[in-house]
């Protein structure tokens, strides 16, 4: 999906352009995007040739994930808690939270995503270099949560971006998020040509 | 901070602007929407009242009418007041904007415009605040959905 940044001069024009963008976005995002497990395999078959190199790469990637800060609501505090010293995400190689999508490879979407924010989520996802992963943290990002029926909330971010790991809870404890990240590690290791069945054991 | 005696204040205002006060009791002062701007100017500029600080602007939908609620405070005199006005039109509720008097009303009036569809005459830049342009309807109205 392409996001066009409109050339505008006045706030009114900017508002109208943004409104059109959001409305067209809503009409495009009506059904969930299948999770990468369903379609990533094809891509990998085309791109990756050597199994041993691949294993080494996956091992390296698994242990040096740079997450992107995407705290949108209350869940963000549990994400921050996970990164701070008590839960110490650095043990899992999740050392530095990046502020720039270009330096990140994991997007942790923590919090309620409104339709007004949705184009920004998509834009940031598009700016991240491959390989990239997405964790949907909390009931709001998974399905809209309490706000599912709301007029302004996106009912599940898998309508906007493909999601690798879902961490349920409202909010999930930092431990659950860490567990989600270890699941992602397993996925990175297994999700290659080496092991075509991508199921997590 | 003490709440000003709005019953007495109501009598005083009814003398200055005839027909402007709808009701006045201990809690609040309800004025006619036509006189709102004059009354607000009077409250702000009269020595002894000096309402120099507008803390809250909000609205409520009672189906028969929309109620605009203003809470104002005087930092000089250390007293506060709740001022209300009622708008009986559902299709085109319009009221004078208080942004020229108190800059604090700027964003709250934009929010009310966005979520209730109440129009503020004299607002410098009345655009939607929270929802996007092209959104259909005003979600905080009781009859939305
Ligand atoms: S899932 Fe719960 S804690 Fe997380 S953003 Fe939604 S309401 Fe807040």
CSV table of N, CA, C and O in Angstrom, one decimal, chain A residues 11-12 15-16 19-20 22-23 26 115-116 151-152, chain B residues 115 125 127-135 139 144:
chain,number,residue,atom,x,y,z
A,11,UNK,N,-3.6,24.9,6.7
A,11,UNK,CA,-4.1,23.8,7.6
A,11,UNK,C,-5.4,23.2,7.1
A,11,UNK,O,-5.5,21.9,7.2
A,12,UNK,N,-6.3,24.0,6.5
A,12,UNK,CA,-7.5,23.4,6.0
A,12,UNK,C,-7.2,22.4,4.9
A,12,UNK,O,-7.8,21.3,5.0
A,15,UNK,N,-5.9,19.3,6.4
A,15,UNK,CA,-6.9,18.5,7.1
A,15,UNK,C,-7.7,17.7,6.0
A,15,UNK,O,-8.0,16.5,6.2
A,16,UNK,N,-8.1,18.3,5.0
A,16,UNK,CA,-8.9,17.7,4.0
A,16,UNK,C,-8.1,16.5,3.3
A,16,UNK,O,-8.6,15.4,3.1
A,19,UNK,N,-7.9,13.7,5.8
A,19,UNK,CA,-9.2,13.0,5.8
A,19,UNK,C,-9.4,12.1,4.7
A,19,UNK,O,-9.8,11.0,4.8
A,20,UNK,N,-9.0,12.6,3.5
A,20,UNK,CA,-9.2,11.7,2.3
A,20,UNK,C,-8.3,10.5,2.4
A,20,UNK,O,-8.7,9.3,2.1
A,22,UNK,N,-7.2,9.0,5.2
A,22,UNK,CA,-7.7,8.1,6.2
A,22,UNK,C,-8.9,7.4,5.7
A,22,UNK,O,-9.0,6.1,5.8
A,23,UNK,N,-9.8,8.1,5.0
A,23,UNK,CA,-11.0,7.4,4.5
A,23,UNK,C,-10.7,6.4,3.5
A,23,UNK,O,-11.2,5.3,3.5
A,26,UNK,N,-9.2,3.4,5.3
A,26,UNK,CA,-10.3,2.6,6.0
A,26,UNK,C,-10.9,1.7,5.0
A,26,UNK,O,-11.2,0.5,5.2
A,115,UNK,N,-7.8,5.0,13.8
A,115,UNK,CA,-7.8,5.1,12.4
A,115,UNK,C,-6.9,6.3,12.0
A,115,UNK,O,-6.3,6.3,10.9
A,116,UNK,N,-6.9,7.3,12.8
A,116,UNK,CA,-6.1,8.5,12.5
A,116,UNK,C,-4.6,8.2,12.5
A,116,UNK,O,-3.8,8.7,11.8
A,151,UNK,N,-16.0,4.1,17.0
A,151,UNK,CA,-16.0,4.7,15.6
A,151,UNK,C,-14.6,5.1,15.2
A,151,UNK,O,-14.4,5.4,14.0
A,152,UNK,N,-13.7,5.1,16.1
A,152,UNK,CA,-12.4,5.7,15.7
A,152,UNK,C,-11.2,4.7,15.8
A,152,UNK,O,-10.1,5.1,15.5
B,115,UNK,N,-17.1,16.8,18.0
B,115,UNK,CA,-17.9,15.7,18.5
B,115,UNK,C,-19.4,15.9,18.7
B,115,UNK,O,-20.2,15.0,18.8
B,125,UNK,N,-10.7,29.7,14.0
B,125,UNK,CA,-10.3,28.6,13.1
B,125,UNK,C,-11.1,27.3,13.4
B,125,UNK,O,-10.5,26.4,14.1
B,127,UNK,N,-12.2,24.0,13.0
B,127,UNK,CA,-11.9,22.8,12.2
B,127,UNK,C,-12.1,21.6,13.1
B,127,UNK,O,-12.1,21.8,14.4
B,128,UNK,N,-12.2,20.4,12.6
B,128,UNK,CA,-12.3,19.3,13.5
B,128,UNK,C,-11.0,19.1,14.2
B,128,UNK,O,-9.9,19.4,13.6
B,129,UNK,N,-11.0,18.6,15.4
B,129,UNK,CA,-9.8,18.5,16.2
B,129,UNK,C,-9.3,17.0,16.3
B,129,UNK,O,-8.2,16.7,16.0
B,130,UNK,N,-10.2,16.1,16.7
B,130,UNK,CA,-9.8,14.8,17.0
B,130,UNK,C,-10.0,13.8,15.8
B,130,UNK,O,-9.2,13.0,15.5
B,131,UNK,N,-11.2,14.0,15.2
B,131,UNK,CA,-11.5,13.1,14.1
B,131,UNK,C,-11.0,13.8,12.8
B,131,UNK,O,-10.7,15.0,12.8
B,132,UNK,N,-11.0,13.0,11.7
B,132,UNK,CA,-10.5,13.5,10.5
B,132,UNK,C,-11.6,14.1,9.6
B,132,UNK,O,-12.8,13.9,9.8
B,133,UNK,N,-11.2,15.0,8.8
B,133,UNK,CA,-12.1,15.6,7.8
B,133,UNK,C,-12.7,14.6,7.0
B,133,UNK,O,-12.1,13.7,6.4
B,134,UNK,N,-14.0,14.7,6.8
B,134,UNK,CA,-14.7,13.7,6.0
B,134,UNK,C,-15.3,12.6,6.9
B,134,UNK,O,-16.0,11.7,6.3
B,135,UNK,N,-15.2,12.6,8.2
B,135,UNK,CA,-15.8,11.7,9.1
B,135,UNK,C,-17.3,12.0,9.1
B,135,UNK,O,-17.7,13.2,9.2
B,139,UNK,N,-19.9,11.9,16.9
B,139,UNK,CA,-20.1,10.7,17.8
B,139,UNK,C,-20.6,11.0,19.2
B,139,UNK,O,-21.2,10.0,19.8
B,144,UNK,N,-26.2,9.4,17.7
B,144,UNK,CA,-25.2,8.9,16.8
B,144,UNK,C,-25.4,7.3,16.8
B,144,UNK,O,-25.5,6.7,17.8
